[in-house]
Amino acid sequence: MFNFEIVAGGTVRDVLRSRRREVLDLVGRTYRIHEAGQTVNPDSYFLRFPEKPDSRIIALPAFLGPESGVAGIKWIASFPKNTESGTPRASAVLVLNDYATGYPVACLEAAAISSARTAASAAVAARALRPEGHRGRTIAVVGAGVIARNIGDYLHAADCVPAAYLVHDLHEPSGQALAEHLRTTQQVPATFTTDLAEALAADTVVFATTALKPYVTTPFKPGQLVLHISLRDLAPEVVLGAQNILDDVDHCLKADTSPHLAEQATGSRDFVTGTLAGVLNGDVTLDTARPVIFSPFGLGVLDLAVGAFVLEQARSDGTAIEIPDFFGETRRW
């Protein structure tokens, strides 16, 4: 009853790398469960630092529902200046709690979990929002960090393989590295470009940056699909010129995300077309004469679902590390 386990980053990485298709299915199911109101997903809580305005640590509490019996919290730090020394921007842990007792049962290294669920959500959206597929098309990736690499891997797992990739990043070595990764893993042409406008003209545009303020002001064209994973790249007029699919409307319209800025500019949420779960359920119909933007705020329930899956696999593989006597007292008297 009072067991506590650790799942280290290497184990998390190995589980996720070998089971991407299962993670894709899991993320899609979790979106539907959330849409049906069976989860609890409170607001994320941001710890900010006056001397480091670009840095933050975020708490994402969530509950997957009584049927799963899983609650927990992700505690994730984003320190963009880490990349200057070659260190990943994000680091995280995920604590899972037992619903029956409230006791924590496991702690998992969660930067990989967070990246995987983010990338999987992008791939689920890429498949659902362009159901005819990506063959013969170009996908541009703006921002070439860890998240972008994972998005490429999950697009491949979801069979969203284009004719070619374009990569744009302010740091050319990072962009070249991502282009090489895409060429190697997907066997398709992948080119680095210094021209943002060239990237923005692609059939599908993926944003995976650390931008704090919008810098894209030119609206997209009919037929373009935008996976706006980093959330703050697009000016309000760009958002208002497209159909907008969110993961959760209330969650996304806060914290000065691009959709939130669009709401502030208009005083309305009429520009929101629906949610990704609505598309998956067949409840949302898209207009092919307008571009589509997917903007996911990132839901803690996705972290829980993926984390619980990783824990189950680690237990099965014998790679979860049990910590004896983790709790100092296990009796009330």
Short mmCIF file of C-alpha atoms in Angstrom, two decimals:
data_model
loop_
_atom_site.label_atom_id
_atom_site.label_comp_id
_atom_site.label_asym_id
_atom_site.label_seq_id
_atom_site.Cartn_x
_atom_site.Cartn_y
_atom_site.Cartn_z
CA MET A 1 0.00 0.00 0.00
CA PHE A 2 2.84 2.39 0.77
CA ASN A 3 5.23 1.56 -2.06
CA PHE A 4 6.99 4.44 -3.76
CA GLU A 5 8.84 4.14 -7.05
CA ILE A 6 11.22 6.23 -9.14
CA VAL A 7 11.35 6.04 -12.92
CA ALA A 8 14.59 7.56 -14.18
CA GLY A 9 15.00 9.52 -17.38
CA GLY A 10 16.74 6.75 -19.29
CA THR A 11 13.89 4.38 -18.62
CA VAL A 12 11.30 7.00 -19.57
CA ARG A 13 13.15 7.68 -22.81
CA ASP A 14 13.40 4.00 -23.72
CA VAL A 15 9.72 3.32 -23.01
CA LEU A 16 8.56 6.28 -25.08
CA ARG A 17 10.88 5.70 -28.03
CA SER A 18 9.64 2.15 -28.52
CA ARG A 19 5.93 2.91 -28.11
CA ARG A 20 5.17 6.12 -30.02
CA ARG A 21 2.08 4.75 -31.76
CA GLU A 22 0.64 3.67 -28.41
CA VAL A 23 1.29 7.17 -27.03
CA LEU A 24 -0.49 8.70 -30.03
CA ASP A 25 -3.57 6.56 -29.38
CA LEU A 26 -3.40 7.35 -25.66
CA VAL A 27 -3.24 11.12 -26.24
CA GLY A 28 -6.22 10.97 -28.62
CA ARG A 29 -8.27 8.98 -26.09
CA THR A 30 -7.34 11.37 -23.28
CA TYR A 31 -8.50 14.36 -25.30
CA ARG A 32 -11.87 12.66 -25.75
CA ILE A 33 -12.13 11.78 -22.05
CA HIS A 34 -11.34 15.37 -21.14
CA GLU A 35 -13.90 16.70 -23.63
CA ALA A 36 -16.53 14.43 -22.03
CA GLY A 37 -15.93 16.10 -18.66
CA GLN A 38 -14.51 13.01 -16.98
CA THR A 39 -11.25 14.66 -15.88
CA VAL A 40 -10.24 17.47 -13.54
CA ASN A 41 -7.68 19.84 -15.03
CA PRO A 42 -7.23 23.04 -12.97
CA ASP A 43 -5.36 26.09 -14.19
CA SER A 44 -1.60 25.81 -14.44
CA TYR A 45 0.32 27.80 -11.83
CA PHE A 46 3.29 29.90 -12.93
CA LEU A 47 6.26 30.70 -10.72
CA ARG A 48 8.09 33.64 -12.32
CA PHE A 49 11.29 35.48 -11.46
CA PRO A 50 11.62 39.30 -11.67
CA GLU A 51 15.26 39.10 -12.72
CA LYS A 52 14.57 36.35 -15.29
CA PRO A 53 11.43 37.36 -17.19
CA ASP A 54 11.93 34.64 -19.80
CA SER A 55 12.13 31.86 -17.19
CA ARG A 56 9.39 30.12 -15.25
CA ILE A 57 8.47 26.98 -13.36
CA ILE A 58 4.95 25.71 -13.90
CA ALA A 59 2.78 23.39 -11.81
CA LEU A 60 0.15 21.38 -13.69
CA PRO A 61 -2.14 19.46 -11.31
CA ALA A 62 -4.67 17.06 -12.79
CA PHE A 63 -6.93 14.05 -12.22
CA LEU A 64 -7.69 11.48 -14.91
CA GLY A 65 -10.98 10.45 -13.34
CA PRO A 66 -12.23 7.76 -10.93
CA GLU A 67 -11.95 4.98 -13.51
CA SER A 68 -8.19 5.50 -13.87
CA GLY A 69 -7.59 6.27 -10.20
CA VAL A 70 -4.66 8.51 -11.16
CA ALA A 71 -4.05 12.04 -9.91
CA GLY A 72 -0.81 13.98 -9.87
CA ILE A 73 1.18 17.03 -10.77
CA LYS A 74 3.88 17.97 -13.26
CA TRP A 75 6.48 20.49 -12.07
CA ILE A 76 8.29 21.79 -15.15
CA ALA A 77 10.95 24.48 -15.44
CA SER A 78 11.59 26.45 -18.62
CA PHE A 79 14.88 28.37 -18.59
CA PRO A 80 15.63 29.35 -22.23
CA LYS A 81 19.15 30.61 -21.49
CA ASN A 82 20.14 27.02 -20.69
CA THR A 83 20.48 26.46 -24.42
CA GLU A 84 23.44 28.86 -24.59
CA SER A 85 25.53 26.26 -22.77
CA GLY A 86 24.04 23.31 -24.67
CA THR A 87 21.68 22.34 -21.82
CA PRO A 88 18.02 21.63 -22.64
CA ARG A 89 15.64 24.46 -21.89
CA ALA A 90 13.15 22.34 -19.93
CA SER A 91 13.45 20.00 -16.95
CA ALA A 92 10.61 18.37 -15.07
CA VAL A 93 9.32 15.77 -12.66
CA LEU A 94 5.90 14.13 -12.51
CA VAL A 95 4.42 12.90 -9.23
CA LEU A 96 1.57 10.37 -9.45
CA ASN A 97 -0.87 9.94 -6.55
CA ASP A 98 -3.18 7.10 -5.64
CA TYR A 99 -6.83 8.19 -5.80
CA ALA A 100 -7.92 5.91 -2.95
CA THR A 101 -5.48 7.24 -0.34
CA GLY A 102 -3.95 10.37 -1.86
CA TYR A 103 -0.48 8.96 -1.22
CA PRO A 104 2.19 9.59 -3.86
CA VAL A 105 3.10 6.32 -5.55
CA ALA A 106 5.80 7.37 -8.01
CA CYS A 107 8.05 10.15 -9.24
CA LEU A 108 9.07 10.12 -12.89
CA GLU A 109 11.57 12.20 -14.82
CA ALA A 110 9.14 14.17 -16.91
CA ALA A 111 10.92 16.39 -19.42
CA ALA A 112 10.69 13.46 -21.84
CA ILE A 113 7.06 12.82 -20.87
CA SER A 114 6.16 16.47 -21.38
CA SER A 115 7.93 16.59 -24.72
CA ALA A 116 6.31 13.35 -25.87
CA ARG A 117 2.76 14.35 -24.97
CA THR A 118 3.29 17.75 -26.64
CA ALA A 119 4.68 16.18 -29.78
CA ALA A 120 1.97 13.53 -29.82
CA SER A 121 -0.74 16.18 -29.54
CA ALA A 122 0.79 17.98 -32.53
CA ALA A 123 0.84 14.74 -34.53
CA VAL A 124 -2.72 13.84 -33.56
CA ALA A 125 -3.77 17.30 -34.76
CA ALA A 126 -1.72 17.01 -37.96
CA ARG A 127 -3.51 13.78 -38.81
CA ALA A 128 -6.99 14.96 -37.82
CA LEU A 129 -6.80 18.43 -39.36
CA ARG A 130 -5.34 17.25 -42.67
CA PRO A 131 -7.15 13.93 -43.07
CA GLU A 132 -6.07 13.57 -46.69
CA GLY A 133 -2.50 13.25 -45.45
CA HIS A 134 0.78 15.10 -45.94
CA ARG A 135 2.20 13.18 -48.90
CA GLY A 136 3.47 15.52 -51.59
CA ARG A 137 3.40 18.51 -49.22
CA THR A 138 5.99 20.54 -47.34
CA ILE A 139 6.15 20.82 -43.55
CA ALA A 140 8.10 23.74 -42.10
CA VAL A 141 9.34 23.69 -38.51
CA VAL A 142 10.04 27.04 -36.87
CA GLY A 143 12.20 26.47 -33.81
CA ALA A 144 14.63 23.57 -33.68
CA GLY A 145 14.88 22.41 -30.08
CA VAL A 146 14.00 19.19 -28.28
CA ILE A 147 10.24 19.67 -28.76
CA ALA A 148 10.69 20.16 -32.50
CA ARG A 149 12.75 16.99 -32.79
CA ASN A 150 10.08 15.05 -30.93
CA ILE A 151 7.35 16.51 -33.11
CA GLY A 152 9.21 15.23 -36.17
CA ASP A 153 9.44 11.77 -34.61
CA TYR A 154 5.74 11.69 -33.75
CA LEU A 155 4.68 13.03 -37.16
CA HIS A 156 6.56 10.07 -38.62
CA ALA A 157 4.87 7.65 -36.20
CA ALA A 158 1.49 9.11 -37.19
CA ASP A 159 2.27 8.60 -40.91
CA CYS A 160 2.30 12.35 -41.45
CA VAL A 161 5.41 12.20 -43.64
CA PRO A 162 5.73 15.06 -46.16
CA ALA A 163 7.60 15.30 -49.43
CA ALA A 164 10.07 17.66 -47.75
CA TYR A 165 10.82 19.60 -44.57
CA LEU A 166 11.98 23.17 -44.13
CA VAL A 167 13.62 24.14 -40.82
CA HIS A 168 14.04 27.70 -39.55
CA ASP A 169 15.76 28.72 -36.34
CA LEU A 170 17.64 31.84 -35.22
CA HIS A 171 20.47 29.51 -34.16
CA GLU A 172 21.67 27.93 -37.40
CA PRO A 173 23.57 24.99 -35.83
CA SER A 174 20.36 23.91 -34.08
CA GLY A 175 18.40 24.22 -37.30
CA GLN A 176 20.96 22.25 -39.27
CA ALA A 177 20.97 19.54 -36.59
CA LEU A 178 17.19 19.18 -36.78
CA ALA A 179 17.27 19.04 -40.57
CA GLU A 180 19.87 16.26 -40.37
CA HIS A 181 17.74 14.37 -37.83
CA LEU A 182 14.69 14.57 -40.10
CA ARG A 183 16.67 13.43 -43.15
CA THR A 184 18.14 10.51 -41.23
CA THR A 185 15.00 9.28 -39.49
CA GLN A 186 12.44 9.88 -42.23
CA GLN A 187 14.51 9.59 -45.41
CA VAL A 188 12.97 12.74 -46.89
CA PRO A 189 14.64 16.00 -47.93
CA ALA A 190 15.05 18.47 -45.06
CA THR A 191 16.61 21.88 -45.62
CA PHE A 192 17.57 24.66 -43.24
CA THR A 193 16.46 28.14 -44.27
CA THR A 194 17.34 31.52 -42.81
CA ASP A 195 14.24 32.98 -44.48
CA LEU A 196 11.27 32.94 -42.10
CA ALA A 197 8.91 33.95 -44.91
CA GLU A 198 9.91 30.86 -46.89
CA ALA A 199 9.06 28.66 -43.90
CA LEU A 200 5.75 30.42 -43.33
CA ALA A 201 4.66 29.65 -46.89
CA ALA A 202 4.78 25.86 -46.37
CA ASP A 203 1.65 23.71 -46.54
CA THR A 204 1.97 22.89 -42.82
CA VAL A 205 3.84 25.17 -40.42
CA VAL A 206 4.90 23.96 -36.97
CA PHE A 207 5.89 26.52 -34.33
CA ALA A 208 8.08 25.19 -31.52
CA THR A 209 9.86 28.31 -30.29
CA THR A 210 10.41 30.08 -26.98
CA ALA A 211 8.85 33.33 -28.25
CA LEU A 212 7.30 35.53 -25.57
CA LYS A 213 5.59 37.95 -27.98
CA PRO A 214 4.03 37.63 -31.45
CA TYR A 215 6.31 38.25 -34.43
CA VAL A 216 4.23 36.71 -37.26
CA THR A 217 1.86 39.36 -38.63
CA THR A 218 1.01 38.06 -42.11
CA PRO A 219 -2.14 35.92 -42.25
CA PHE A 220 -1.91 32.39 -43.58
CA LYS A 221 -3.52 31.28 -46.80
CA PRO A 222 -6.42 28.88 -47.47
CA GLY A 223 -5.30 25.29 -47.21
CA GLN A 224 -2.46 25.97 -44.80
CA LEU A 225 -2.34 24.10 -41.50
CA VAL A 226 -0.54 25.72 -38.57
CA LEU A 227 0.47 23.71 -35.50
CA HIS A 228 1.02 26.58 -33.09
CA ILE A 229 2.64 24.55 -30.32
CA SER A 230 4.61 27.42 -28.74
CA LEU A 231 1.46 29.57 -28.47
CA ARG A 232 2.86 33.12 -28.62
CA ASP A 233 4.19 33.42 -32.17
CA LEU A 234 1.11 34.80 -33.94
CA ALA A 235 -0.30 38.33 -33.87
CA PRO A 236 -4.05 38.63 -33.16
CA GLU A 237 -4.84 39.48 -36.79
CA VAL A 238 -3.26 36.19 -37.88
CA VAL A 239 -5.39 34.26 -35.39
CA LEU A 240 -8.53 36.12 -36.45
CA GLY A 241 -7.87 35.31 -40.10
CA ALA A 242 -8.08 31.56 -39.55
CA GLN A 243 -10.17 28.77 -38.11
CA ASN A 244 -8.93 28.10 -34.60
CA ILE A 245 -8.82 24.70 -32.94
CA LEU A 246 -7.75 24.62 -29.28
CA ASP A 247 -7.17 21.78 -26.82
CA ASP A 248 -9.25 23.47 -24.11
CA VAL A 249 -10.82 26.87 -24.68
CA ASP A 250 -10.71 28.18 -21.11
CA HIS A 251 -7.14 27.05 -20.59
CA CYS A 252 -5.81 28.45 -23.84
CA LEU A 253 -7.38 31.89 -23.48
CA LYS A 254 -5.05 33.11 -20.74
CA ALA A 255 -1.41 33.99 -20.05
CA ASP A 256 -1.17 36.23 -23.14
CA THR A 257 -1.16 33.40 -25.63
CA SER A 258 -1.91 34.46 -29.19
CA PRO A 259 -5.54 33.27 -28.90
CA HIS A 260 -5.82 35.17 -25.60
CA LEU A 261 -4.54 38.33 -27.31
CA ALA A 262 -7.13 37.81 -30.04
CA GLU A 263 -9.85 37.57 -27.40
CA GLN A 264 -8.60 40.76 -25.76
CA ALA A 265 -8.55 42.55 -29.12
CA THR A 266 -12.13 41.59 -30.03
CA GLY A 267 -13.80 41.12 -26.64
CA SER A 268 -15.19 37.86 -27.98
CA ARG A 269 -14.42 34.16 -28.40
CA ASP A 270 -16.28 33.93 -31.69
CA PHE A 271 -13.00 33.24 -33.53
CA VAL A 272 -12.70 29.85 -31.77
CA THR A 273 -13.93 27.12 -34.11
CA GLY A 274 -13.77 24.27 -31.60
CA THR A 275 -11.51 21.79 -29.86
CA LEU A 276 -9.32 19.02 -31.20
CA ALA A 277 -11.51 16.49 -29.38
CA GLY A 278 -14.47 17.98 -31.23
CA VAL A 279 -12.69 17.31 -34.51
CA LEU A 280 -11.78 13.78 -33.43
CA ASN A 281 -15.39 13.14 -32.43
CA GLY A 282 -16.73 14.48 -35.73
CA ASP A 283 -18.51 17.38 -34.03
CA VAL A 284 -16.46 20.13 -35.70
CA THR A 285 -16.49 20.71 -39.45
CA LEU A 286 -13.72 22.77 -41.04
CA ASP A 287 -13.95 25.14 -44.01
CA THR A 288 -11.34 24.25 -46.63
CA ALA A 289 -11.42 27.85 -47.89
CA ARG A 290 -9.70 29.11 -44.71
CA PRO A 291 -6.42 28.23 -42.97
CA VAL A 292 -6.51 26.21 -39.76
CA ILE A 293 -4.50 26.96 -36.61
CA PHE A 294 -4.16 24.44 -33.79
CA SER A 295 -3.13 26.08 -30.50
CA PRO A 296 -2.75 23.67 -27.56
CA PHE A 297 -2.11 25.21 -24.13
CA GLY A 298 -0.97 21.82 -22.84
CA LEU A 299 -3.13 19.80 -20.46
CA GLY A 300 -1.92 18.16 -17.26
CA VAL A 301 -4.22 15.21 -17.93
CA LEU A 302 -2.03 14.34 -20.92
CA ASP A 303 1.05 14.25 -18.70
CA LEU A 304 -0.78 11.99 -16.26
CA ALA A 305 -1.96 9.62 -18.96
CA VAL A 306 1.46 9.31 -20.53
CA GLY A 307 3.20 9.14 -17.14
CA ALA A 308 0.90 6.39 -15.87
CA PHE A 309 1.54 4.47 -19.09
CA VAL A 310 5.31 4.81 -18.65
CA LEU A 311 5.08 3.69 -15.01
CA GLU A 312 3.08 0.61 -16.01
CA GLN A 313 5.62 -0.32 -18.68
CA ALA A 314 8.57 0.30 -16.33
CA ARG A 315 7.01 -1.96 -13.73
CA SER A 316 6.44 -4.63 -16.36
CA ASP A 317 10.03 -4.30 -17.61
CA GLY A 318 11.44 -4.33 -14.08
CA THR A 319 13.04 -0.90 -14.52
CA ALA A 320 10.98 1.04 -11.97
CA ILE A 321 13.09 1.64 -8.85
CA GLU A 322 11.30 0.96 -5.57
CA ILE A 323 12.31 3.12 -2.61
CA PRO A 324 11.81 1.12 0.61
CA ASP A 325 10.51 3.03 3.64
CA PHE A 326 10.06 6.23 1.64
CA PHE A 327 7.27 7.29 3.99
CA GLY A 328 8.51 7.89 7.52
CA GLU A 329 5.20 7.01 9.17
CA THR A 330 2.58 4.66 7.80
CA ARG A 331 0.36 4.27 10.88
CA ARG A 332 -1.72 6.92 12.55
CA TRP A 333 -1.06 5.50 15.99
#
